[in-house]
mmCIF file of C-alpha atoms in Angstrom:
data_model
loop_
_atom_site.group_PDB
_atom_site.id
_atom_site.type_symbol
_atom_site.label_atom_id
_atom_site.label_comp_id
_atom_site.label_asym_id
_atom_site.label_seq_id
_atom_site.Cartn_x
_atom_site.Cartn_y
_atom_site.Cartn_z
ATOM 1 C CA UNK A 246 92.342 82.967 124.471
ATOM 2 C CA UNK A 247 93.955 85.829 122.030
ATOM 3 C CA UNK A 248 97.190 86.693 123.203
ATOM 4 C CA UNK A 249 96.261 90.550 121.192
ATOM 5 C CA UNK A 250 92.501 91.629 122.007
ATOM 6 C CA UNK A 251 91.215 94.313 119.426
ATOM 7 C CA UNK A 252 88.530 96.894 119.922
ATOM 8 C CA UNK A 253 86.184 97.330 118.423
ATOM 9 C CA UNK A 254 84.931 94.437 116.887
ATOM 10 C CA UNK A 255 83.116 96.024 114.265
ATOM 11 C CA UNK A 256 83.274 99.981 113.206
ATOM 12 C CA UNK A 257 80.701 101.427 110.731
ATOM 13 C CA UNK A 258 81.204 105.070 110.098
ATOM 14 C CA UNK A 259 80.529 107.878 107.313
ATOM 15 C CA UNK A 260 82.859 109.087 104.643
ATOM 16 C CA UNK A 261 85.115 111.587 106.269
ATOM 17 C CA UNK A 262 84.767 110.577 109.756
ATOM 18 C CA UNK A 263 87.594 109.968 112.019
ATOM 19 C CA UNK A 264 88.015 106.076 113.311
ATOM 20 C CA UNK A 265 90.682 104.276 116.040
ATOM 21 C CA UNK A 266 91.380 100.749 116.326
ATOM 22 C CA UNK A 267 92.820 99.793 119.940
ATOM 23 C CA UNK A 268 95.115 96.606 119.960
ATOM 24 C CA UNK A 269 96.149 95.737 123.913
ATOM 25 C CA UNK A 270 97.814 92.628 125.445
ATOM 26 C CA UNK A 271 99.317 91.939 128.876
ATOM 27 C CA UNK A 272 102.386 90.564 126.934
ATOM 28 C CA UNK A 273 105.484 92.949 126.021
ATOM 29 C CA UNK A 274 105.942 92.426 122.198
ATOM 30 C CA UNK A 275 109.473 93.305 120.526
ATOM 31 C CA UNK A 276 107.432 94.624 117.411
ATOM 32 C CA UNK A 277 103.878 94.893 116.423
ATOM 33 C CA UNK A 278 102.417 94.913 112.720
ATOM 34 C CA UNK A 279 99.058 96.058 111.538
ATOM 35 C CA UNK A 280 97.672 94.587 108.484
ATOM 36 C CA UNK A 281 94.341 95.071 106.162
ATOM 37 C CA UNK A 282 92.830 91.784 104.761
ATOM 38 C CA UNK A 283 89.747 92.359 102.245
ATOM 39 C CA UNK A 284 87.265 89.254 101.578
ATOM 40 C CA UNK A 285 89.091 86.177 99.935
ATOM 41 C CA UNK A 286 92.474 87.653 100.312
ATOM 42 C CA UNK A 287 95.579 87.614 102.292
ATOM 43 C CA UNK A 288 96.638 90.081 105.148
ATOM 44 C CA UNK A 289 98.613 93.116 103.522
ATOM 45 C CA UNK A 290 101.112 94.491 105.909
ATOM 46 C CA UNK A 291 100.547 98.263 106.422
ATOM 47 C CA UNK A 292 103.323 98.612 109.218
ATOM 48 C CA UNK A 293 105.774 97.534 111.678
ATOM 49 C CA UNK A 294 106.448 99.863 114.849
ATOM 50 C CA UNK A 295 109.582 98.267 117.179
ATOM 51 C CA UNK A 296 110.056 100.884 119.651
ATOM 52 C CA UNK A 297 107.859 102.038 122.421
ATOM 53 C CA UNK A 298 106.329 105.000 122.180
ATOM 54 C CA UNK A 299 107.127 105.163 118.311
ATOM 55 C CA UNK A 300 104.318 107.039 116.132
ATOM 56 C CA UNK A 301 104.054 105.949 112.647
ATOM 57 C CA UNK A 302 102.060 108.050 109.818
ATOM 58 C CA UNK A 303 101.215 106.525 106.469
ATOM 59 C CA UNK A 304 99.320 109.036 104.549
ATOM 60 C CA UNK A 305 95.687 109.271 106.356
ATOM 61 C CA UNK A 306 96.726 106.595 108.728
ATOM 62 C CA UNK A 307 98.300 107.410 112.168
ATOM 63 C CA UNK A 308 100.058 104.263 114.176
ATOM 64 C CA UNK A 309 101.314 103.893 117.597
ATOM 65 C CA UNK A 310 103.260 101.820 119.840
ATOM 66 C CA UNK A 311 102.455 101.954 123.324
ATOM 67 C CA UNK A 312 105.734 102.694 125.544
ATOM 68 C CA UNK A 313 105.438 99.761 127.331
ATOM 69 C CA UNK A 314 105.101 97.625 124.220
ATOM 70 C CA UNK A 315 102.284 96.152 125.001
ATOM 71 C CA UNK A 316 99.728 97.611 123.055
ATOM 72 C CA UNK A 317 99.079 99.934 120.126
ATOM 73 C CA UNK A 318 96.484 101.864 117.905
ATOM 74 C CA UNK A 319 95.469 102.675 114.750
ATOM 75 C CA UNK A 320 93.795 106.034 113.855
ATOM 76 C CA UNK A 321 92.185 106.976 110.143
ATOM 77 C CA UNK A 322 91.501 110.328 109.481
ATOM 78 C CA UNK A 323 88.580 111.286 106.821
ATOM 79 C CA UNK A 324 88.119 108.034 106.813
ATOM 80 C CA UNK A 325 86.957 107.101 102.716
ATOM 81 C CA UNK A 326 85.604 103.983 101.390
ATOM 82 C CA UNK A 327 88.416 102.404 99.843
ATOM 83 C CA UNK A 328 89.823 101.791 104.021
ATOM 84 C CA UNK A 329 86.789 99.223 104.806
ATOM 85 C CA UNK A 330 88.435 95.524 105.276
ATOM 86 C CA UNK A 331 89.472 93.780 108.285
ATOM 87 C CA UNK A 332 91.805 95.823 110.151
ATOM 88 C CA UNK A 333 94.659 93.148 112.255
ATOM 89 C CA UNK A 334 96.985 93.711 114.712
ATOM 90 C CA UNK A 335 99.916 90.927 114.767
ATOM 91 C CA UNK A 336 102.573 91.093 117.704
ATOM 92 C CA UNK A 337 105.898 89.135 117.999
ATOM 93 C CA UNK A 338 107.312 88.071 121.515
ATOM 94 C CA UNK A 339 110.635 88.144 122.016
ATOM 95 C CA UNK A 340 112.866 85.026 120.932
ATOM 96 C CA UNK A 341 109.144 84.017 119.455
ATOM 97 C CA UNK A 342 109.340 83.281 115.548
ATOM 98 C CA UNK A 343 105.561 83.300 115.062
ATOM 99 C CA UNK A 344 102.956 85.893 114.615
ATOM 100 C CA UNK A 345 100.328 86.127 117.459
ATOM 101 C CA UNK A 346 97.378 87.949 115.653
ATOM 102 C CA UNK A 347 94.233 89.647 117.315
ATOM 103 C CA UNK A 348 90.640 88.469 116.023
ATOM 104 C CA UNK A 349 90.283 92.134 113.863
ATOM 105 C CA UNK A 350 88.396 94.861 113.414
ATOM 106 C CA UNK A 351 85.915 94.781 110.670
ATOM 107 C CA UNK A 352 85.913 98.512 109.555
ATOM 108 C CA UNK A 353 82.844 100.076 106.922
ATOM 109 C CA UNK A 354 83.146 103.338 105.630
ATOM 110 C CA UNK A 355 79.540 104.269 104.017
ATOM 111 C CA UNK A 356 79.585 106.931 101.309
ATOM 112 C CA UNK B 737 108.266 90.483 91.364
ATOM 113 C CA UNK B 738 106.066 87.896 92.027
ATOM 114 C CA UNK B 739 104.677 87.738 95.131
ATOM 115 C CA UNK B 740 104.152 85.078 97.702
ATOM 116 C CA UNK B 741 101.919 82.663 95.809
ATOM 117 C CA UNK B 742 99.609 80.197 96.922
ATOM 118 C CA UNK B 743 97.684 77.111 95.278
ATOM 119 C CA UNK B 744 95.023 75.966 94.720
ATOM 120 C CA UNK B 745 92.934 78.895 95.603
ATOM 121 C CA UNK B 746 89.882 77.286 96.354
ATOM 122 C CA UNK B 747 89.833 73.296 97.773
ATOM 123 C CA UNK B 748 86.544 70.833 98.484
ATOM 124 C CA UNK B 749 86.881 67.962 100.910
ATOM 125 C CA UNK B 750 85.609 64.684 102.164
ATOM 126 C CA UNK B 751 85.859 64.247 105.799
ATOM 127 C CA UNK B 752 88.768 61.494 106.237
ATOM 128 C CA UNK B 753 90.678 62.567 103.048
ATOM 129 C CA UNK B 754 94.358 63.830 103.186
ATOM 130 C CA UNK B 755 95.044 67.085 101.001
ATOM 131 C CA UNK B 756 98.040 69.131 100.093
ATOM 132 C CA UNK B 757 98.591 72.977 99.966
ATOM 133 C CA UNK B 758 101.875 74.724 97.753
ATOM 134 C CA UNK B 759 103.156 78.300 98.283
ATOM 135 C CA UNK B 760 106.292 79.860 96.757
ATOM 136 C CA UNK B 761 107.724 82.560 98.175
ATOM 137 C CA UNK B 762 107.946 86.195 97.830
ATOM 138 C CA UNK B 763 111.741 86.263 95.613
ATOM 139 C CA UNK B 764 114.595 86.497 97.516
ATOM 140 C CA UNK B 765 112.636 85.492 100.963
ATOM 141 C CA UNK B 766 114.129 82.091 102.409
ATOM 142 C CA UNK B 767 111.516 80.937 105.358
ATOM 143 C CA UNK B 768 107.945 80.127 105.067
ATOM 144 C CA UNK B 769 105.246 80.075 107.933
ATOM 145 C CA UNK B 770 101.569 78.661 107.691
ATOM 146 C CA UNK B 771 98.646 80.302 109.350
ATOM 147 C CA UNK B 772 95.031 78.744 109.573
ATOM 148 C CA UNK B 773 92.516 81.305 109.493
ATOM 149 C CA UNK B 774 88.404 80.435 110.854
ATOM 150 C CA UNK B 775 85.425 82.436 109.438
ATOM 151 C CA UNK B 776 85.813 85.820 111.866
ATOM 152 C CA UNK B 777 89.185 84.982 113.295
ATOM 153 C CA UNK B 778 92.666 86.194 113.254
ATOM 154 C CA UNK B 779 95.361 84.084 111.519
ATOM 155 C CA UNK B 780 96.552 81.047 113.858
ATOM 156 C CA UNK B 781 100.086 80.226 113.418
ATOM 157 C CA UNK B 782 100.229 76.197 112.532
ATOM 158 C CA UNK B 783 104.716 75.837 111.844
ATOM 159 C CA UNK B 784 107.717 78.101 109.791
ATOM 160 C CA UNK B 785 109.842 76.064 108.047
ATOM 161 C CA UNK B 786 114.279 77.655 107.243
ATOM 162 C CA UNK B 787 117.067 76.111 105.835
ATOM 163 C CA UNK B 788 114.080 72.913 105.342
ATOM 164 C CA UNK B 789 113.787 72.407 108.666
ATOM 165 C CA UNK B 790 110.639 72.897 110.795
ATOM 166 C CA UNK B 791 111.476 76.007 113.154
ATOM 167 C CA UNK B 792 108.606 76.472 115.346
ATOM 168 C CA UNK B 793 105.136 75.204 115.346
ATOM 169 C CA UNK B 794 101.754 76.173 116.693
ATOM 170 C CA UNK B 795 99.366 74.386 118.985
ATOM 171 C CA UNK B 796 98.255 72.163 116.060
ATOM 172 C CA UNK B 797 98.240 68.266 116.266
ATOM 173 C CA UNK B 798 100.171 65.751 114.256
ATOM 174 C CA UNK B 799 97.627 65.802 111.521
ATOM 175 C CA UNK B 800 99.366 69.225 109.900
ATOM 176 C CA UNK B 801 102.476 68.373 108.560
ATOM 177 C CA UNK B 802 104.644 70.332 106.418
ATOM 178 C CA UNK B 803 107.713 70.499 104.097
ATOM 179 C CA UNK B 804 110.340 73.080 102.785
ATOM 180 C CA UNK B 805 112.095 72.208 99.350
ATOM 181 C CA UNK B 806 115.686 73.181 98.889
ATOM 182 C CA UNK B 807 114.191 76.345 96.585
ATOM 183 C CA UNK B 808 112.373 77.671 99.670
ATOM 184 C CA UNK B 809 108.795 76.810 98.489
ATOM 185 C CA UNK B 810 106.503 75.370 100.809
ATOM 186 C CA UNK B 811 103.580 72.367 101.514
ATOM 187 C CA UNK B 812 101.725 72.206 103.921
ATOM 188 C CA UNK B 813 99.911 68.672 104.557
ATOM 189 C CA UNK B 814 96.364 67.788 106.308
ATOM 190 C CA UNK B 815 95.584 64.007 106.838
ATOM 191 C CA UNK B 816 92.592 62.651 108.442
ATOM 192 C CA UNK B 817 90.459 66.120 107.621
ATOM 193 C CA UNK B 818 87.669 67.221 109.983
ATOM 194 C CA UNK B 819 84.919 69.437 109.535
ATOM 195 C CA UNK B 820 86.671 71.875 111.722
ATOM 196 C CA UNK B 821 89.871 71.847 109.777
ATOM 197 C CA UNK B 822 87.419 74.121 107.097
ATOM 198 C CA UNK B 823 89.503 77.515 107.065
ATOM 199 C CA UNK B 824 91.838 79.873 104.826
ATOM 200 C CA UNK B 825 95.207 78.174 104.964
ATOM 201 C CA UNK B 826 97.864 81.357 104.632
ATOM 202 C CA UNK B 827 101.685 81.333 103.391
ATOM 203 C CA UNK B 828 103.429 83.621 104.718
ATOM 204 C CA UNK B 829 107.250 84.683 103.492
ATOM 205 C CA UNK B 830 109.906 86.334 104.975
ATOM 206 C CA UNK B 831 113.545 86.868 105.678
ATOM 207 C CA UNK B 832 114.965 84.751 108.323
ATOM 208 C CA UNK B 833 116.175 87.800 110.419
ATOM 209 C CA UNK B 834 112.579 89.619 109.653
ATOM 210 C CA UNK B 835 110.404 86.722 110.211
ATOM 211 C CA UNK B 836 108.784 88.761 112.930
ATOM 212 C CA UNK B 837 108.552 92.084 111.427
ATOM 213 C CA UNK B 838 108.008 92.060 107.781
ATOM 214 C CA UNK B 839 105.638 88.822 106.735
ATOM 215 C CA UNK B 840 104.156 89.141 103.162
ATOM 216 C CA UNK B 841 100.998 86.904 102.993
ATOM 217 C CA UNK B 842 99.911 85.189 99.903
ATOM 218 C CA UNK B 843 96.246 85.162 99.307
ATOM 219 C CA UNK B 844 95.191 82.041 100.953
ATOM 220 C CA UNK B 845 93.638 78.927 99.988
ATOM 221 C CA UNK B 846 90.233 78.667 101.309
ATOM 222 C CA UNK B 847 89.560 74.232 102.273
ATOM 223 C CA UNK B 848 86.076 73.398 102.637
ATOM 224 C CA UNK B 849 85.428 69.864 104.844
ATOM 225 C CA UNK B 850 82.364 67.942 103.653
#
């Protein structure tokens, strides 16, 4: 059983569409990171958010911390196709040292 | 700056036989944590290793062993290897007091069980 369940699974959408990634858990998490892995690589860390309710922007790419901690999203705008990969969410419990990830969300944007 | 890096890349083998993954850290980063990643899964945290001791470990049996030298790189160690131990074995690096918020993954070593 995931600890972090992400939604959706997979995500195919156009060039220039909008896309959101949902990342929820029952557990409260003292910070939650989002990473992008392409094939035959390592996880890249895009960001950390620590505080509920924090909102995060990175260029095109919108995160946010649910106030309770316990979940968080991920929202692309004109979405291009250098963003397809695998999209994880990765939350820390408190006085946890380990990473709990989610299974991903396998993102293709078509030209 | 070098990055966190991992080695070999790419591993083939026999059911039974023990094998041996390296990782050096990210510079400057002193603890190390292994993940175990399946075909379609997220990264499942196997142990971290600080100060060469063993911090924390996953829900991973005996088999998975690991060891931290005194210039922070890392081995991890699989004896007795099943089919199902067939995954990309990640390194992850860190700061002790960011372990949980700022992880920098190497690029994995992918084992294939025969």
């Amino acid at each position: 059983t995931q600890l972090l369940e992400q939604s959706p699974q997979f995500l195919s959408i156009q060039e220039g569409e909008n896309l959101t990634v949902y990342c929820n858990s029952s557990s409260v998490f003292s910070s939650l990171q989002w990473y992008r892995q392409e094939p035959g690589e390592g996880p890249v860390l895009l960001v950390t958010v620590v505080t509920g309710g924090e909102v995060k922007k990175l260029k095109r790419l919108t995160f946010q911390f649910g106030d309770a901690r316990k979940d968080s999203s991920l929202h692309i705008t004109a979405a291009q196709p250098g963003d397809t990969g695998l999209y994880l969410c990765a939350g820390a419990t408190p006085n946890d040292y380990k990473l709990s990830f989610g299974a991903g969300t396998t993102v293709t944007v078509r030209a | 700056d070098a990055g966190v890096t991992q080695s070999p890349t790419h591993l083939i083998k026999t059911r039974g036989q023990q094998v041996t993954l390296r990782c050096s850290p990210k510079s400057g980063h002193d603890t190390v944590s292994w993940y175990q990643q399946a075909l379609g899964q997220g990264p499942q945290f196997i142990f971290q290793y600080y100060e060469e001791e063993e911090r924390q470990r996953g829900n991973f049996p005996d088999r998975f062993s690991g060891h931290q030298f005194p210039n922070y790189s890392s081995e991890l160690n699989v004896n007795a290897l099943l089919l199902g131990d067939s995954a990309l074995y990640l390194c992850a690096s860190s700061l002790v007091y960011r372990a949980n918020t700022e992880a920098f993954f190497g690029q994995g070593t992918r084992l294939t069980v025969v």
